[in-house]
Amino acid sequence: MCGGKADERPPPASIPVELPPRRPAAQANTPRPPSARPKADRPTTKHHRPSTRDQSATTHRRERAQTSAGPSKAPQSAHKHRPGTSTSKPNPRTAGGERHRSSQHHKERQKSKFTGNEEIIEDNAIIELVRQIAAFIEQHAHTFYPIDNNGWKENGAELNDPRTRHAAIRRYIAHIIIDSIVFDTETRPDLELIANNICNYLDVYTSDKKVVAHLFQICELADDLREAIDSHPDTWRFESWDRFGYIVMLPELRRNGQAVLGSQRVKNI
């Protein structure tokens, strides 16, 4: 043997290895059974994170919206402080006087001193004031001027007649306070002077010394009416005092040309 050792053992015999048979092509393409958990139910691990560009655009839109809207304002309280004086708003000027104002819920004439900050008086408040004045005048006439009084005044046929005396007194008082107080826009009316003048004119029909005090209260109501109309933006006026066959104790009240309170009148006997 060439260069071999005498005691060398022959190599072991080779053992054949059998490979497993290959799967047919049909079996290789068979889809695997689906997982026990549907894909839709699997928890998602990825979360969308807005990019820097998205965040910048959102911030820019928010800032632009705030700038255009302006600073936010707290809601104002619904309760406002009411001016302490008047109650409502009527304003007549002469027998068919008119008066207009540009400002309140407290009525034909322009009110230059209205600034727009005054609280508006309601229409009903003015109408109610007129009703109160008419009621006070009626009470005054029946309380202080008895029909059995023998007072007489020249050119005062309706006043001299007991059947029409109260109606004539009511017309006279209402006419004076509407012309001299409600629609007097030049100066502040002297209520005491007006009450005394009315009393002096009608003194032949009464002897009660409380007349002036009660007339002064009526004048104060008329002054409230004046202030109410001064602070109201609408146009208020009383219609004519003349109506054939009637004694008009209080003319019709109109607001912006529409009647809001009917006249008080009685048939002239």
CSV table of C-alpha atoms in Angstrom, one decimal, residues 5-246:
chain,number,residue,atom,x,y,z
A,5,LYS,CA,-0.1,2.3,7.7
A,6,ALA,CA,-0.5,-1.4,8.2
A,7,ASP,CA,-2.9,-0.9,11.0
A,8,GLU,CA,-5.2,1.6,9.2
A,9,ARG,CA,-8.9,0.6,9.3
A,10,PRO,CA,-11.0,0.9,6.2
A,11,PRO,CA,-13.6,3.8,6.3
A,12,PRO,CA,-17.1,3.0,7.3
A,13,ALA,CA,-19.5,2.2,4.7
A,14,SER,CA,-21.8,5.1,3.6
A,15,ILE,CA,-25.5,5.0,4.7
A,16,PRO,CA,-28.0,6.2,2.1
A,17,VAL,CA,-30.2,9.1,3.3
A,18,GLU,CA,-33.8,9.3,2.0
A,19,LEU,CA,-35.3,12.8,1.6
A,20,PRO,CA,-39.0,13.2,2.3
A,21,PRO,CA,-41.2,13.4,-0.7
A,22,ARG,CA,-42.1,17.0,-1.9
A,23,ARG,CA,-45.7,18.2,-1.5
A,24,PRO,CA,-47.7,18.4,-4.6
A,25,ALA,CA,-48.1,21.9,-6.1
A,26,ALA,CA,-51.9,22.0,-5.3
A,27,GLN,CA,-51.1,21.4,-1.6
A,28,ALA,CA,-48.5,24.2,-1.6
A,29,ASN,CA,-51.0,26.7,-2.8
A,30,THR,CA,-53.7,25.8,-0.3
A,31,PRO,CA,-54.4,28.8,1.9
A,32,ARG,CA,-53.7,28.6,5.5
A,33,PRO,CA,-56.7,28.7,7.8
A,34,PRO,CA,-57.4,32.1,9.1
A,35,SER,CA,-56.2,33.2,12.4
A,36,ALA,CA,-58.5,32.7,15.4
A,37,ARG,CA,-58.7,36.5,15.7
A,38,PRO,CA,-59.9,38.6,12.7
A,39,LYS,CA,-57.6,41.2,11.5
A,40,ALA,CA,-60.2,43.9,12.2
A,41,ASP,CA,-60.3,42.9,15.8
A,42,ARG,CA,-56.6,43.0,16.3
A,43,PRO,CA,-55.5,45.9,18.4
A,44,THR,CA,-53.9,48.6,16.4
A,45,THR,CA,-50.5,49.6,17.5
A,46,LYS,CA,-50.0,52.5,15.2
A,47,HIS,CA,-51.4,56.0,16.1
A,48,HIS,CA,-51.6,58.9,13.7
A,49,ARG,CA,-49.6,61.7,15.0
A,50,PRO,CA,-50.2,65.1,13.4
A,51,SER,CA,-47.2,66.4,11.7
A,52,THR,CA,-45.6,69.7,12.5
A,53,ARG,CA,-47.3,71.2,9.5
A,54,ASP,CA,-50.7,70.1,10.6
A,55,GLN,CA,-50.2,71.5,14.1
A,56,SER,CA,-49.0,74.8,12.7
A,57,ALA,CA,-52.0,75.1,10.3
A,58,THR,CA,-54.4,74.4,13.2
A,59,THR,CA,-52.8,76.9,15.4
A,60,HIS,CA,-52.8,79.5,12.7
A,61,ARG,CA,-56.5,79.0,12.0
A,62,ARG,CA,-57.4,79.2,15.7
A,63,GLU,CA,-55.4,82.5,16.1
A,64,ARG,CA,-56.9,84.0,13.0
A,65,ALA,CA,-60.5,83.1,14.2
A,66,GLN,CA,-59.8,84.7,17.6
A,67,THR,CA,-58.4,87.8,16.0
A,68,SER,CA,-61.4,88.3,13.7
A,69,ALA,CA,-63.9,87.7,16.5
A,70,GLY,CA,-62.3,90.2,18.8
A,71,PRO,CA,-62.0,89.8,22.6
A,72,SER,CA,-64.8,88.0,24.2
A,73,LYS,CA,-67.1,90.0,26.4
A,74,ALA,CA,-69.0,88.9,29.5
A,75,PRO,CA,-72.8,89.0,29.2
A,76,GLN,CA,-74.3,92.1,30.7
A,77,SER,CA,-76.8,91.8,33.5
A,78,ALA,CA,-80.4,91.9,32.4
A,79,HIS,CA,-81.2,94.0,35.5
A,80,LYS,CA,-80.6,97.7,34.9
A,81,HIS,CA,-80.9,100.5,37.3
A,82,ARG,CA,-84.1,102.5,36.7
A,83,PRO,CA,-84.0,106.3,37.0
A,84,GLY,CA,-85.7,107.2,40.2
A,85,THR,CA,-88.2,109.8,39.0
A,86,SER,CA,-90.8,109.2,36.4
A,87,THR,CA,-93.1,106.3,35.9
A,88,SER,CA,-93.9,106.3,32.2
A,89,LYS,CA,-93.9,108.4,29.2
A,90,PRO,CA,-96.6,110.8,27.9
A,91,ASN,CA,-96.0,114.3,26.5
A,92,PRO,CA,-98.7,116.5,25.1
A,93,ARG,CA,-98.2,120.1,24.1
A,94,THR,CA,-101.3,122.5,23.9
A,95,ALA,CA,-104.8,121.4,23.2
A,96,GLY,CA,-103.6,119.3,20.4
A,97,GLY,CA,-100.0,119.5,21.5
A,98,GLU,CA,-97.3,117.3,20.4
A,99,ARG,CA,-94.0,116.1,21.7
A,100,HIS,CA,-91.2,113.9,20.4
A,101,ARG,CA,-88.2,112.6,22.1
A,102,SER,CA,-85.2,110.5,21.1
A,103,SER,CA,-84.6,108.3,24.0
A,104,GLN,CA,-86.9,105.5,27.1
A,105,HIS,CA,-89.9,102.2,28.8
A,106,HIS,CA,-91.2,105.0,30.5
A,107,LYS,CA,-94.7,111.3,24.3
A,108,GLU,CA,-94.7,115.8,18.8
A,109,ARG,CA,-91.3,117.2,19.4
A,110,GLN,CA,-87.6,116.5,19.0
A,111,LYS,CA,-85.7,115.9,22.2
A,112,SER,CA,-82.2,117.2,21.7
A,113,LYS,CA,-80.8,116.3,25.1
A,114,PHE,CA,-81.3,112.6,24.5
A,115,THR,CA,-78.0,110.8,24.6
A,116,GLY,CA,-79.1,107.3,24.0
A,117,ASN,CA,-77.9,106.1,27.4
A,118,GLU,CA,-81.2,106.5,29.1
A,119,GLU,CA,-83.4,103.6,29.8
A,120,ILE,CA,-86.4,103.4,27.5
A,121,ILE,CA,-89.8,103.7,29.3
A,122,GLU,CA,-92.4,101.2,28.2
A,123,ASP,CA,-95.5,102.5,26.3
A,124,ASN,CA,-97.8,101.0,28.9
A,125,ALA,CA,-96.2,103.0,31.6
A,126,ILE,CA,-97.0,106.3,29.8
A,127,ILE,CA,-100.5,105.2,29.1
A,128,GLU,CA,-101.0,104.2,32.7
A,129,LEU,CA,-99.7,107.6,33.9
A,130,VAL,CA,-102.3,109.4,31.7
A,131,ARG,CA,-105.0,107.2,33.2
A,132,GLN,CA,-103.8,108.0,36.7
A,133,ILE,CA,-103.9,111.7,36.0
A,134,ALA,CA,-107.4,111.5,34.5
A,135,ALA,CA,-108.6,109.6,37.6
A,136,PHE,CA,-107.0,112.1,40.0
A,137,ILE,CA,-108.6,115.0,38.2
A,138,GLU,CA,-112.0,113.3,38.3
A,139,GLN,CA,-111.7,112.6,42.0
A,140,HIS,CA,-110.6,116.2,42.6
A,141,ALA,CA,-113.6,117.6,40.8
A,142,HIS,CA,-116.1,115.5,42.7
A,143,THR,CA,-114.4,116.0,46.1
A,144,PHE,CA,-113.8,119.7,46.1
A,145,TYR,CA,-116.4,121.3,43.8
A,146,PRO,CA,-120.0,120.4,44.9
A,147,ILE,CA,-122.7,120.8,42.3
A,148,ASP,CA,-124.9,122.6,44.8
A,149,ASN,CA,-122.5,125.4,45.1
A,150,ASN,CA,-123.9,128.7,43.8
A,151,GLY,CA,-120.7,130.0,42.4
A,152,TRP,CA,-120.8,131.9,39.2
A,153,LYS,CA,-118.2,133.0,36.7
A,154,GLU,CA,-118.7,135.2,33.7
A,155,ASN,CA,-118.4,133.4,30.4
A,156,GLY,CA,-118.4,130.1,32.3
A,157,ALA,CA,-121.8,128.6,31.2
A,158,GLU,CA,-120.6,125.0,31.6
A,159,LEU,CA,-119.0,125.7,34.9
A,160,ASN,CA,-122.0,127.6,36.2
A,161,ASP,CA,-124.4,124.8,35.2
A,162,PRO,CA,-124.4,122.1,38.0
A,163,ARG,CA,-125.2,119.4,35.4
A,164,THR,CA,-121.9,120.1,33.5
A,165,ARG,CA,-119.8,121.6,36.2
A,166,HIS,CA,-117.7,118.5,37.0
A,167,ALA,CA,-117.0,117.7,33.3
A,168,ALA,CA,-116.0,121.4,32.7
A,169,ILE,CA,-113.7,121.4,35.7
A,170,ARG,CA,-112.0,118.2,34.6
A,171,ARG,CA,-111.5,119.6,31.1
A,172,TYR,CA,-110.0,122.9,32.5
A,173,ILE,CA,-107.6,121.2,34.9
A,174,ALA,CA,-106.4,118.7,32.3
A,175,HIS,CA,-106.0,121.3,29.6
A,176,ILE,CA,-103.9,123.5,31.9
A,177,ILE,CA,-101.5,120.8,33.1
A,178,ILE,CA,-101.0,119.3,29.7
A,179,ASP,CA,-100.2,122.7,28.1
A,180,SER,CA,-98.3,124.1,31.0
A,181,ILE,CA,-96.5,121.0,32.3
A,182,VAL,CA,-96.5,118.0,30.1
A,183,PHE,CA,-95.6,119.9,26.9
A,184,ASP,CA,-93.7,122.8,28.3
A,185,THR,CA,-90.3,122.2,27.0
A,186,GLU,CA,-88.7,125.6,27.4
A,187,THR,CA,-88.2,125.6,31.2
A,188,ARG,CA,-89.0,123.4,34.1
A,189,PRO,CA,-92.5,124.1,35.1
A,190,ASP,CA,-93.3,125.8,38.5
A,191,LEU,CA,-95.8,123.2,39.8
A,192,GLU,CA,-96.7,125.2,42.8
A,193,LEU,CA,-97.5,128.3,40.8
A,194,ILE,CA,-99.6,126.3,38.3
A,195,ALA,CA,-101.6,124.6,41.1
A,196,ASN,CA,-102.3,128.0,42.7
A,197,ASN,CA,-103.4,129.5,39.4
A,198,ILE,CA,-105.9,126.7,38.8
A,199,CYS,CA,-107.2,127.1,42.3
A,200,ASN,CA,-107.7,130.8,41.9
A,201,TYR,CA,-109.6,130.4,38.7
A,202,LEU,CA,-112.0,127.9,40.3
A,203,ASP,CA,-112.2,129.3,43.8
A,204,VAL,CA,-115.8,130.5,43.4
A,205,TYR,CA,-116.9,126.9,43.2
A,206,THR,CA,-115.3,125.7,46.4
A,207,SER,CA,-114.4,126.7,49.9
A,208,ASP,CA,-112.2,123.8,50.8
A,209,LYS,CA,-108.7,124.8,51.8
A,210,LYS,CA,-107.1,121.5,50.8
A,211,VAL,CA,-107.7,122.2,47.1
A,212,VAL,CA,-104.2,123.5,46.4
A,213,ALA,CA,-102.4,120.6,48.1
A,214,HIS,CA,-104.4,118.1,46.0
A,215,LEU,CA,-103.9,120.1,42.8
A,216,PHE,CA,-100.2,120.1,43.5
A,217,GLN,CA,-100.2,116.3,43.6
A,218,ILE,CA,-101.9,116.2,40.2
A,219,CYS,CA,-99.2,118.6,38.9
A,220,GLU,CA,-96.5,116.3,40.2
A,221,LEU,CA,-98.0,113.4,38.2
A,222,ALA,CA,-98.1,115.6,35.1
A,223,ASP,CA,-94.4,116.4,35.6
A,224,ASP,CA,-93.7,112.7,35.8
A,225,LEU,CA,-95.6,112.3,32.5
A,226,ARG,CA,-93.5,115.1,31.0
A,227,GLU,CA,-90.2,113.4,32.0
A,228,ALA,CA,-91.5,110.0,30.7
A,229,ILE,CA,-92.3,111.4,27.3
A,230,ASP,CA,-89.0,113.3,27.2
A,231,SER,CA,-87.1,110.0,27.7
A,232,HIS,CA,-89.1,108.0,25.1
A,233,PRO,CA,-88.1,107.7,21.4
A,234,ASP,CA,-91.6,107.8,19.9
A,235,THR,CA,-93.8,110.7,19.1
A,236,TRP,CA,-96.7,111.3,21.5
A,237,ARG,CA,-99.5,113.8,21.3
A,238,PHE,CA,-103.1,114.5,22.3
A,239,GLU,CA,-105.8,115.1,19.8
A,240,SER,CA,-108.0,118.2,19.7
A,241,TRP,CA,-110.0,119.3,22.7
A,242,ASP,CA,-112.9,120.5,20.5
A,243,ARG,CA,-115.7,118.1,19.5
A,244,PHE,CA,-119.1,119.5,18.6
A,245,GLY,CA,-121.8,118.7,21.1
A,246,TYR,CA,-119.3,117.2,23.7
